[in-house]
Amino acid sequence: MLHLDDLACHRDLFGWTGRLRAQVLEPLGRGTDAHYAPYDWRARRYGPPRPLPVAPVVLVEGVGAGRRAVRASLACLLWMDLPAEESWARGRARDGAEQREFWDGWVAAERAHFAADPSRPHAHALVRQLTQGYEVLPGPSVPSATGPSSP
């Protein structure tokens, strides 16, 4: 699993596409292990390279994983269907006061990102958290079984 938080950084929250391609997608696409330098959000610098082995399935997790620039490289796009405000509250609770300034900037950056490059309409499945477990529903990109059929 690759967490996109490891590729993003404070100065460029959504500027990780080039790093994702060069350090992860291209090596995996050649059938070789990938190596990426994860970002340390507290130290504000990239750390030593970390391996990401070739595997039948590699999960790429994080906001923007379904962006236009990498969508063609994805076998499947899952959308965690959670209200943005709830997601932001969870992040703030997880990161505490130390990252308060980050979260103030993140909210505006995430809104701008999805306004310019929405991912949800391209999702193959919507994942919703329940009181216990999750529910997985067909996503907006999956044709409806009740819609018009083609010959």
Tab-separated table of N, CA and C in Angstrom:
chain	number	residue	atom	x	y	z
A	1	MET	N	0.846	-1.174	0.000
A	1	MET	CA	0.000	0.000	0.000
A	1	MET	C	0.887	1.232	0.000
A	2	LEU	N	0.484	2.203	-0.784
A	2	LEU	CA	1.162	3.487	-0.824
A	2	LEU	C	0.200	4.548	-0.299
A	3	HIS	N	0.634	5.289	0.707
A	3	HIS	CA	-0.140	6.402	1.241
A	3	HIS	C	0.326	7.675	0.541
A	4	LEU	N	-0.579	8.390	-0.096
A	4	LEU	CA	-0.184	9.612	-0.803
A	4	LEU	C	0.344	10.682	0.138
A	5	ASP	N	0.019	10.580	1.427
A	5	ASP	CA	0.619	11.499	2.408
A	5	ASP	C	2.137	11.372	2.411
A	6	ASP	N	2.656	10.222	1.971
A	6	ASP	CA	4.102	10.031	1.905
A	6	ASP	C	4.729	10.753	0.713
A	7	LEU	N	3.930	11.096	-0.294
A	7	LEU	CA	4.461	11.781	-1.472
A	7	LEU	C	4.210	13.281	-1.451
A	8	ALA	N	3.172	13.707	-0.769
A	8	ALA	CA	2.850	15.135	-0.679
A	8	ALA	C	3.801	15.808	0.316
A	9	CYS	N	3.761	17.119	0.348
A	9	CYS	CA	4.563	17.863	1.323
A	9	CYS	C	3.856	19.175	1.651
A	10	HIS	N	4.311	19.868	2.674
A	10	HIS	CA	3.686	21.110	3.118
A	10	HIS	C	3.615	22.161	2.013
A	11	ARG	N	4.676	22.319	1.267
A	11	ARG	CA	4.721	23.419	0.302
A	11	ARG	C	3.927	23.145	-0.968
A	12	ASP	N	3.599	21.874	-1.222
A	12	ASP	CA	2.903	21.525	-2.454
A	12	ASP	C	2.018	20.313	-2.204
A	13	LEU	N	0.861	20.544	-1.611
A	13	LEU	CA	0.000	19.455	-1.148
A	13	LEU	C	-0.442	18.493	-2.243
A	14	PHE	N	-0.648	19.004	-3.452
A	14	PHE	CA	-1.120	18.160	-4.543
A	14	PHE	C	-0.118	18.087	-5.693
A	15	GLY	N	1.136	18.456	-5.432
A	15	GLY	CA	2.152	18.456	-6.482
A	15	GLY	C	2.949	17.177	-6.558
A	16	TRP	N	2.363	16.064	-6.177
A	16	TRP	CA	3.081	14.793	-6.102
A	16	TRP	C	2.963	13.919	-7.346
A	17	THR	N	2.255	14.357	-8.372
A	17	THR	CA	2.028	13.499	-9.536
A	17	THR	C	3.335	13.036	-10.177
A	18	GLY	N	4.287	13.927	-10.358
A	18	GLY	CA	5.565	13.561	-10.960
A	18	GLY	C	6.317	12.540	-10.131
A	19	ARG	N	6.309	12.730	-8.812
A	19	ARG	CA	6.965	11.770	-7.922
A	19	ARG	C	6.268	10.415	-7.988
A	20	LEU	N	4.947	10.406	-8.026
A	20	LEU	CA	4.207	9.141	-8.118
A	20	LEU	C	4.571	8.405	-9.399
A	21	ARG	N	4.597	9.114	-10.495
A	21	ARG	CA	4.947	8.474	-11.778
A	21	ARG	C	6.371	7.917	-11.751
A	22	ALA	N	7.338	8.787	-11.414
A	22	ALA	CA	8.758	8.412	-11.498
A	22	ALA	C	9.165	7.365	-10.461
A	23	GLN	N	8.682	7.513	-9.243
A	23	GLN	CA	9.150	6.642	-8.165
A	23	GLN	C	8.309	5.388	-7.975
A	24	VAL	N	7.057	5.417	-8.451
A	24	VAL	CA	6.161	4.285	-8.182
A	24	VAL	C	5.576	3.673	-9.457
A	25	LEU	N	4.830	4.440	-10.231
A	25	LEU	CA	4.115	3.874	-11.373
A	25	LEU	C	5.042	3.324	-12.448
A	26	GLU	N	6.081	4.072	-12.792
A	26	GLU	CA	6.982	3.606	-13.854
A	26	GLU	C	7.730	2.336	-13.452
A	27	PRO	N	8.360	2.288	-12.261
A	27	PRO	CA	9.024	1.024	-11.896
A	27	PRO	C	8.053	-0.161	-11.817
A	28	LEU	N	6.906	0.038	-11.171
A	28	LEU	CA	5.948	-1.065	-11.075
A	28	LEU	C	5.458	-1.480	-12.456
A	29	GLY	N	5.264	-0.508	-13.343
A	29	GLY	CA	4.838	-0.802	-14.707
A	29	GLY	C	5.858	-1.620	-15.484
A	30	ARG	N	7.144	-1.492	-15.123
A	30	ARG	CA	8.211	-2.298	-15.750
A	30	ARG	C	8.372	-3.651	-15.061
A	31	GLY	N	7.608	-3.864	-13.987
A	31	GLY	CA	7.721	-5.117	-13.252
A	31	GLY	C	8.851	-5.129	-12.243
A	32	THR	N	9.346	-3.949	-11.855
A	32	THR	CA	10.409	-3.861	-10.856
A	32	THR	C	9.874	-3.174	-9.604
A	33	ASP	N	10.514	-3.454	-8.487
A	33	ASP	CA	10.112	-2.823	-7.230
A	33	ASP	C	10.267	-1.310	-7.329
A	34	ALA	N	9.385	-0.602	-6.677
A	34	ALA	CA	9.462	0.856	-6.606
A	34	ALA	C	10.172	1.248	-5.316
A	35	HIS	N	10.730	2.443	-5.309
A	35	HIS	CA	11.339	3.022	-4.110
A	35	HIS	C	10.947	4.496	-4.083
A	36	TYR	N	10.387	4.939	-2.978
A	36	TYR	CA	9.970	6.337	-2.854
A	36	TYR	C	10.470	6.869	-1.519
A	37	ALA	N	10.702	8.165	-1.485
A	37	ALA	CA	11.165	8.823	-0.264
A	37	ALA	C	9.959	9.423	0.443
A	38	PRO	N	9.527	8.865	1.576
A	38	PRO	CA	8.346	9.383	2.272
A	38	PRO	C	8.637	10.723	2.954
A	39	TYR	N	7.626	11.558	2.966
A	39	TYR	CA	7.727	12.872	3.592
A	39	TYR	C	7.411	12.759	5.080
A	40	ASP	N	8.205	13.396	5.908
A	40	ASP	CA	7.986	13.445	7.355
A	40	ASP	C	7.279	14.771	7.658
A	41	TRP	N	6.017	14.700	8.020
A	41	TRP	CA	5.193	15.896	8.202
A	41	TRP	C	5.606	16.711	9.416
A	42	ARG	N	6.235	16.114	10.378
A	42	ARG	CA	6.673	16.871	11.550
A	42	ARG	C	8.059	17.498	11.317
A	43	ALA	N	8.972	16.745	10.727
A	43	ALA	CA	10.325	17.260	10.451
A	43	ALA	C	10.341	18.141	9.205
A	44	ARG	N	9.280	18.041	8.370
A	44	ARG	CA	9.155	18.832	7.146
A	44	ARG	C	10.281	18.558	6.144
A	45	ARG	N	10.576	17.274	5.967
A	45	ARG	CA	11.580	16.877	4.967
A	45	ARG	C	11.316	15.432	4.552
A	46	TYR	N	11.901	15.075	3.403
A	46	TYR	CA	11.768	13.708	2.916
A	46	TYR	C	12.771	12.822	3.620
A	47	GLY	N	12.375	11.590	3.900
A	47	GLY	CA	13.227	10.631	4.574
A	47	GLY	C	13.917	9.712	3.591
A	48	PRO	N	14.569	8.678	4.106
A	48	PRO	CA	15.261	7.725	3.238
A	48	PRO	C	14.257	6.925	2.402
A	49	PRO	N	14.699	6.455	1.237
A	49	PRO	CA	13.798	5.687	0.360
A	49	PRO	C	13.225	4.453	1.049
A	50	ARG	N	11.993	4.163	0.700
A	50	ARG	CA	11.266	3.008	1.234
A	50	ARG	C	10.859	2.142	0.041
A	51	PRO	N	11.002	0.825	0.145
A	51	PRO	CA	10.614	-0.040	-0.986
A	51	PRO	C	9.101	-0.249	-1.061
A	52	LEU	N	8.637	-0.426	-2.267
A	52	LEU	CA	7.258	-0.830	-2.530
A	52	LEU	C	7.348	-1.959	-3.544
A	53	PRO	N	7.259	-3.204	-3.066
A	53	PRO	CA	7.465	-4.360	-3.951
A	53	PRO	C	6.374	-4.501	-5.010
A	54	VAL	N	6.771	-5.085	-6.116
A	54	VAL	CA	5.810	-5.448	-7.157
A	54	VAL	C	4.829	-6.431	-6.530
A	55	ALA	N	3.553	-6.268	-6.845
A	55	ALA	CA	2.516	-7.146	-6.304
A	55	ALA	C	1.361	-7.204	-7.302
A	56	PRO	N	0.535	-8.240	-7.226
A	56	PRO	CA	-0.619	-8.310	-8.129
A	56	PRO	C	-1.553	-7.111	-7.961
A	57	VAL	N	-1.632	-6.585	-6.727
A	57	VAL	CA	-2.461	-5.414	-6.439
A	57	VAL	C	-1.659	-4.476	-5.554
A	58	VAL	N	-1.616	-3.204	-5.940
A	58	VAL	CA	-0.994	-2.175	-5.115
A	58	VAL	C	-2.066	-1.123	-4.850
A	59	LEU	N	-2.377	-0.921	-3.582
A	59	LEU	CA	-3.366	0.086	-3.213
A	59	LEU	C	-2.672	1.434	-3.091
A	60	VAL	N	-3.257	2.445	-3.710
A	60	VAL	CA	-2.787	3.817	-3.591
A	60	VAL	C	-3.890	4.552	-2.852
A	61	GLU	N	-3.590	4.995	-1.653
A	61	GLU	CA	-4.590	5.550	-0.745
A	61	GLU	C	-4.320	7.028	-0.512
A	62	GLY	N	-5.370	7.833	-0.633
A	62	GLY	CA	-5.246	9.232	-0.271
A	62	GLY	C	-6.049	10.148	-1.175
A	63	VAL	N	-6.194	11.374	-0.709
A	63	VAL	CA	-6.945	12.379	-1.456
A	63	VAL	C	-6.217	12.679	-2.759
A	64	GLY	N	-6.928	12.566	-3.845
A	64	GLY	CA	-6.358	12.839	-5.157
A	64	GLY	C	-5.875	11.598	-5.885
A	65	ALA	N	-6.038	10.419	-5.280
A	65	ALA	CA	-5.571	9.190	-5.927
A	65	ALA	C	-6.279	8.953	-7.260
A	66	GLY	N	-7.455	9.504	-7.430
A	66	GLY	CA	-8.201	9.327	-8.670
A	66	GLY	C	-8.091	10.508	-9.608
A	67	ARG	N	-7.055	11.306	-9.442
A	67	ARG	CA	-6.918	12.508	-10.279
A	67	ARG	C	-6.696	12.150	-11.739
A	68	ARG	N	-7.085	13.080	-12.572
A	68	ARG	CA	-7.044	12.923	-14.026
A	68	ARG	C	-5.668	12.445	-14.511
A	69	ALA	N	-4.602	12.990	-13.969
A	69	ALA	CA	-3.245	12.705	-14.449
A	69	ALA	C	-2.805	11.253	-14.249
A	70	VAL	N	-3.437	10.528	-13.337
A	70	VAL	CA	-3.032	9.127	-13.094
A	70	VAL	C	-4.177	8.142	-13.278
A	71	ARG	N	-5.361	8.637	-13.549
A	71	ARG	CA	-6.546	7.778	-13.625
A	71	ARG	C	-6.375	6.620	-14.599
A	72	ALA	N	-5.717	6.841	-15.719
A	72	ALA	CA	-5.536	5.777	-16.718
A	72	ALA	C	-4.646	4.654	-16.200
A	73	SER	N	-3.850	4.924	-15.173
A	73	SER	CA	-2.966	3.895	-14.601
A	73	SER	C	-3.665	3.049	-13.547
A	74	LEU	N	-4.894	3.393	-13.202
A	74	LEU	CA	-5.622	2.700	-12.148
A	74	LEU	C	-6.477	1.579	-12.719
A	75	ALA	N	-6.464	0.438	-12.060
A	75	ALA	CA	-7.343	-0.662	-12.453
A	75	ALA	C	-8.748	-0.426	-11.920
A	76	CYS	N	-8.840	0.244	-10.780
A	76	CYS	CA	-10.120	0.455	-10.121
A	76	CYS	C	-9.989	1.662	-9.190
A	77	LEU	N	-11.016	2.477	-9.150
A	77	LEU	CA	-11.026	3.637	-8.267
A	77	LEU	C	-12.149	3.476	-7.245
A	78	LEU	N	-11.767	3.410	-5.973
A	78	LEU	CA	-12.733	3.358	-4.875
A	78	LEU	C	-12.811	4.741	-4.256
A	79	TRP	N	-14.004	5.182	-3.928
A	79	TRP	CA	-14.206	6.490	-3.309
A	79	TRP	C	-14.759	6.267	-1.906
A	80	MET	N	-14.040	6.755	-0.895
A	80	MET	CA	-14.529	6.688	0.479
A	80	MET	C	-15.575	7.777	0.606
A	81	ASP	N	-16.828	7.397	0.657
A	81	ASP	CA	-17.949	8.328	0.628
A	81	ASP	C	-18.223	8.834	2.037
A	82	LEU	N	-17.546	9.911	2.393
A	82	LEU	CA	-17.593	10.485	3.730
A	82	LEU	C	-17.706	11.993	3.577
A	83	PRO	N	-18.605	12.644	4.300
A	83	PRO	CA	-18.688	14.104	4.192
A	83	PRO	C	-17.331	14.749	4.496
A	84	ALA	N	-16.960	15.736	3.702
A	84	ALA	CA	-15.655	16.390	3.856
A	84	ALA	C	-15.449	16.901	5.279
A	85	GLU	N	-16.465	17.492	5.867
A	85	GLU	CA	-16.328	18.050	7.215
A	85	GLU	C	-15.967	16.972	8.232
A	86	GLU	N	-16.552	15.778	8.072
A	86	GLU	CA	-16.247	14.672	8.979
A	86	GLU	C	-14.809	14.200	8.775
A	87	SER	N	-14.414	14.116	7.525
A	87	SER	CA	-13.047	13.710	7.210
A	87	SER	C	-12.038	14.699	7.797
A	88	TRP	N	-12.290	15.978	7.626
A	88	TRP	CA	-11.386	17.009	8.157
A	88	TRP	C	-11.339	16.963	9.682
A	89	ALA	N	-12.484	16.735	10.313
A	89	ALA	CA	-12.511	16.644	11.784
A	89	ALA	C	-11.678	15.456	12.263
A	90	ARG	N	-11.765	14.337	11.566
A	90	ARG	CA	-10.957	13.162	11.929
A	90	ARG	C	-9.470	13.476	11.806
A	91	GLY	N	-9.096	14.148	10.721
A	91	GLY	CA	-7.695	14.504	10.514
A	91	GLY	C	-7.179	15.452	11.578
A	92	ARG	N	-7.984	16.437	11.910
A	92	ARG	CA	-7.589	17.394	12.955
A	92	ARG	C	-7.427	16.684	14.302
A	93	ALA	N	-8.339	15.781	14.617
A	93	ALA	CA	-8.248	15.040	15.885
A	93	ALA	C	-7.003	14.155	15.903
A	94	ARG	N	-6.701	13.535	14.782
A	94	ARG	CA	-5.527	12.662	14.690
A	94	ARG	C	-4.228	13.455	14.854
A	95	ASP	N	-4.145	14.620	14.207
A	95	ASP	CA	-2.885	15.368	14.145
A	95	ASP	C	-2.685	16.359	15.282
A	96	GLY	N	-3.751	16.731	15.968
A	96	GLY	CA	-3.622	17.614	17.122
A	96	GLY	C	-3.228	19.051	16.783
A	97	ALA	N	-2.981	19.817	17.831
A	97	ALA	CA	-2.684	21.246	17.702
A	97	ALA	C	-1.419	21.506	16.899
A	98	GLU	N	-0.481	20.572	16.934
A	98	GLU	CA	0.795	20.735	16.232
A	98	GLU	C	0.600	20.968	14.729
A	99	GLN	N	-0.453	20.384	14.169
A	99	GLN	CA	-0.698	20.499	12.723
A	99	GLN	C	-1.900	21.405	12.401
A	100	ARG	N	-2.313	22.243	13.351
A	100	ARG	CA	-3.487	23.104	13.138
A	100	ARG	C	-3.325	23.980	11.901
A	101	GLU	N	-2.170	24.604	11.751
A	101	GLU	CA	-1.930	25.482	10.599
A	101	GLU	C	-2.031	24.703	9.287
A	102	PHE	N	-1.491	23.498	9.302
A	102	PHE	CA	-1.587	22.647	8.115
A	102	PHE	C	-3.045	22.440	7.731
A	103	TRP	N	-3.887	22.052	8.691
A	103	TRP	CA	-5.279	21.745	8.382
A	103	TRP	C	-6.041	22.962	7.890
A	104	ASP	N	-5.703	24.135	8.388
A	104	ASP	CA	-6.362	25.349	7.884
A	104	ASP	C	-6.087	25.516	6.391
A	105	GLY	N	-4.874	25.248	5.959
A	105	GLY	CA	-4.529	25.330	4.543
A	105	GLY	C	-5.047	24.153	3.741
A	106	TRP	N	-5.093	22.973	4.364
A	106	TRP	CA	-5.525	21.773	3.672
A	106	TRP	C	-6.970	21.874	3.191
A	107	VAL	N	-7.845	22.375	4.024
A	107	VAL	CA	-9.268	22.439	3.667
A	107	VAL	C	-9.444	23.216	2.363
A	108	ALA	N	-8.818	24.383	2.261
A	108	ALA	CA	-8.925	25.191	1.038
A	108	ALA	C	-8.282	24.476	-0.152
A	109	ALA	N	-7.141	23.835	0.073
A	109	ALA	CA	-6.439	23.139	-1.010
A	109	ALA	C	-7.250	21.951	-1.525
A	110	GLU	N	-7.872	21.195	-0.617
A	110	GLU	CA	-8.680	20.045	-1.043
A	110	GLU	C	-9.897	20.506	-1.834
A	111	ARG	N	-10.552	21.544	-1.363
A	111	ARG	CA	-11.717	22.072	-2.100
A	111	ARG	C	-11.317	22.500	-3.508
A	112	ALA	N	-10.211	23.222	-3.614
A	112	ALA	CA	-9.748	23.692	-4.929
A	112	ALA	C	-9.381	22.503	-5.822
A	113	HIS	N	-8.733	21.496	-5.251
A	113	HIS	CA	-8.345	20.323	-6.034
A	113	HIS	C	-9.576	19.647	-6.637
A	114	PHE	N	-10.566	19.348	-5.812
A	114	PHE	CA	-11.740	18.629	-6.318
A	114	PHE	C	-12.629	19.497	-7.201
A	115	ALA	N	-12.585	20.814	-7.030
A	115	ALA	CA	-13.331	21.692	-7.940
A	115	ALA	C	-12.725	21.623	-9.343
A	116	ALA	N	-11.411	21.539	-9.429
A	116	ALA	CA	-10.727	21.503	-10.719
A	116	ALA	C	-10.613	20.095	-11.299
A	117	ASP	N	-10.557	19.079	-10.440
A	117	ASP	CA	-10.286	17.713	-10.889
A	117	ASP	C	-11.049	16.711	-10.010
A	118	PRO	N	-12.374	16.641	-10.158
A	118	PRO	CA	-13.151	15.738	-9.300
A	118	PRO	C	-12.860	14.272	-9.592
A	119	SER	N	-12.787	13.481	-8.524
A	119	SER	CA	-12.542	12.042	-8.654
A	119	SER	C	-13.818	11.221	-8.502
A	120	ARG	N	-14.710	11.629	-7.630
A	120	ARG	CA	-15.892	10.826	-7.308
A	120	ARG	C	-16.680	10.396	-8.540
A	121	PRO	N	-16.883	11.264	-9.552
A	121	PRO	CA	-17.657	10.830	-10.728
A	121	PRO	C	-17.018	9.669	-11.494
A	122	HIS	N	-15.740	9.406	-11.249
A	122	HIS	CA	-15.022	8.362	-11.966
A	122	HIS	C	-14.861	7.079	-11.138
A	123	ALA	N	-15.423	7.081	-9.937
A	123	ALA	CA	-15.266	5.938	-9.032
A	123	ALA	C	-16.032	4.718	-9.531
A	124	HIS	N	-15.385	3.568	-9.409
A	124	HIS	CA	-16.025	2.296	-9.743
A	124	HIS	C	-16.902	1.805	-8.587
A	125	ALA	N	-16.545	2.230	-7.355
A	125	ALA	CA	-17.323	1.827	-6.181
A	125	ALA	C	-17.255	2.936	-5.133
A	126	LEU	N	-18.337	3.058	-4.376
A	126	LEU	CA	-18.411	3.987	-3.246
A	126	LEU	C	-18.353	3.148	-1.982
A	127	VAL	N	-17.491	3.515	-1.064
A	127	VAL	CA	-17.341	2.790	0.193
A	127	VAL	C	-17.875	3.686	1.302
A	128	ARG	N	-18.806	3.187	2.065
A	128	ARG	CA	-19.398	3.948	3.170
A	128	ARG	C	-19.175	3.200	4.469
A	129	GLN	N	-18.723	3.930	5.475
A	129	GLN	CA	-18.509	3.318	6.785
A	129	GLN	C	-19.846	3.240	7.515
A	130	LEU	N	-20.101	2.076	8.079
A	130	LEU	CA	-21.304	1.846	8.866
A	130	LEU	C	-20.918	1.800	10.341
A	131	THR	N	-21.896	1.662	11.219
A	131	THR	CA	-21.601	1.518	12.640
A	131	THR	C	-20.641	0.360	12.857
A	132	GLN	N	-20.879	-0.718	12.131
A	132	GLN	CA	-19.964	-1.869	12.148
A	132	GLN	C	-19.667	-2.238	10.706
A	133	GLY	N	-18.433	-2.092	10.302
A	133	GLY	CA	-18.027	-2.486	8.961
A	133	GLY	C	-18.270	-1.408	7.919
A	134	TYR	N	-18.333	-1.853	6.674
A	134	TYR	CA	-18.462	-0.958	5.534
A	134	TYR	C	-19.506	-1.477	4.566
A	135	GLU	N	-20.026	-0.587	3.763
A	135	GLU	CA	-20.943	-0.924	2.688
A	135	GLU	C	-20.266	-0.486	1.392
A	136	VAL	N	-20.297	-1.339	0.377
A	136	VAL	CA	-19.705	-1.011	-0.914
A	136	VAL	C	-20.828	-0.987	-1.945
A	137	LEU	N	-20.939	0.146	-2.620
A	137	LEU	CA	-21.985	0.347	-3.619
A	137	LEU	C	-21.350	0.626	-4.975
A	138	PRO	N	-22.072	0.370	-6.065
A	138	PRO	CA	-21.529	0.730	-7.379
A	138	PRO	C	-21.266	2.240	-7.430
A	139	GLY	N	-20.192	2.602	-8.066
A	139	GLY	CA	-19.836	4.015	-8.190
A	139	GLY	C	-20.480	4.660	-9.392
A	140	PRO	N	-20.345	5.978	-9.492
A	140	PRO	CA	-20.946	6.716	-10.605
A	140	PRO	C	-20.446	6.290	-11.980
A	141	SER	N	-19.233	5.731	-12.073
A	141	SER	CA	-18.707	5.354	-13.388
A	141	SER	C	-19.199	3.995	-13.854
A	142	VAL	N	-19.915	3.270	-12.998
A	142	VAL	CA	-20.434	1.945	-13.361
A	142	VAL	C	-21.810	2.118	-13.984
A	143	PRO	N	-21.999	1.634	-15.219
A	143	PRO	CA	-23.322	1.763	-15.843
A	143	PRO	C	-24.403	1.080	-15.022
A	144	SER	N	-25.533	1.701	-14.954
A	144	SER	CA	-26.660	1.146	-14.201
A	144	SER	C	-27.213	-0.086	-14.910
A	145	ALA	N	-27.568	-1.095	-14.117
A	145	ALA	CA	-28.157	-2.316	-14.674
A	145	ALA	C	-29.543	-2.037	-15.233
A	146	THR	N	-30.166	-0.948	-14.811
A	146	THR	CA	-31.514	-0.642	-15.277
A	146	THR	C	-31.494	0.374	-16.404
A	147	GLY	N	-30.306	0.853	-16.777
A	147	GLY	CA	-30.202	1.847	-17.845
A	147	GLY	C	-30.343	1.200	-19.216
A	148	PRO	N	-30.270	2.019	-20.244
A	148	PRO	CA	-30.405	1.477	-21.606
A	148	PRO	C	-29.268	0.519	-21.925
A	149	SER	N	-29.597	-0.532	-22.630
A	149	SER	CA	-28.572	-1.502	-23.005
A	149	SER	C	-28.141	-1.244	-24.439
A	150	SER	N	-26.934	-1.668	-24.739
A	150	SER	CA	-26.453	-1.499	-26.107
A	150	SER	C	-26.455	-2.848	-26.810
A	151	PRO	N	-26.650	-2.840	-28.116
A	151	PRO	CA	-26.728	-4.123	-28.862
A	151	PRO	C	-25.403	-4.836	-28.886
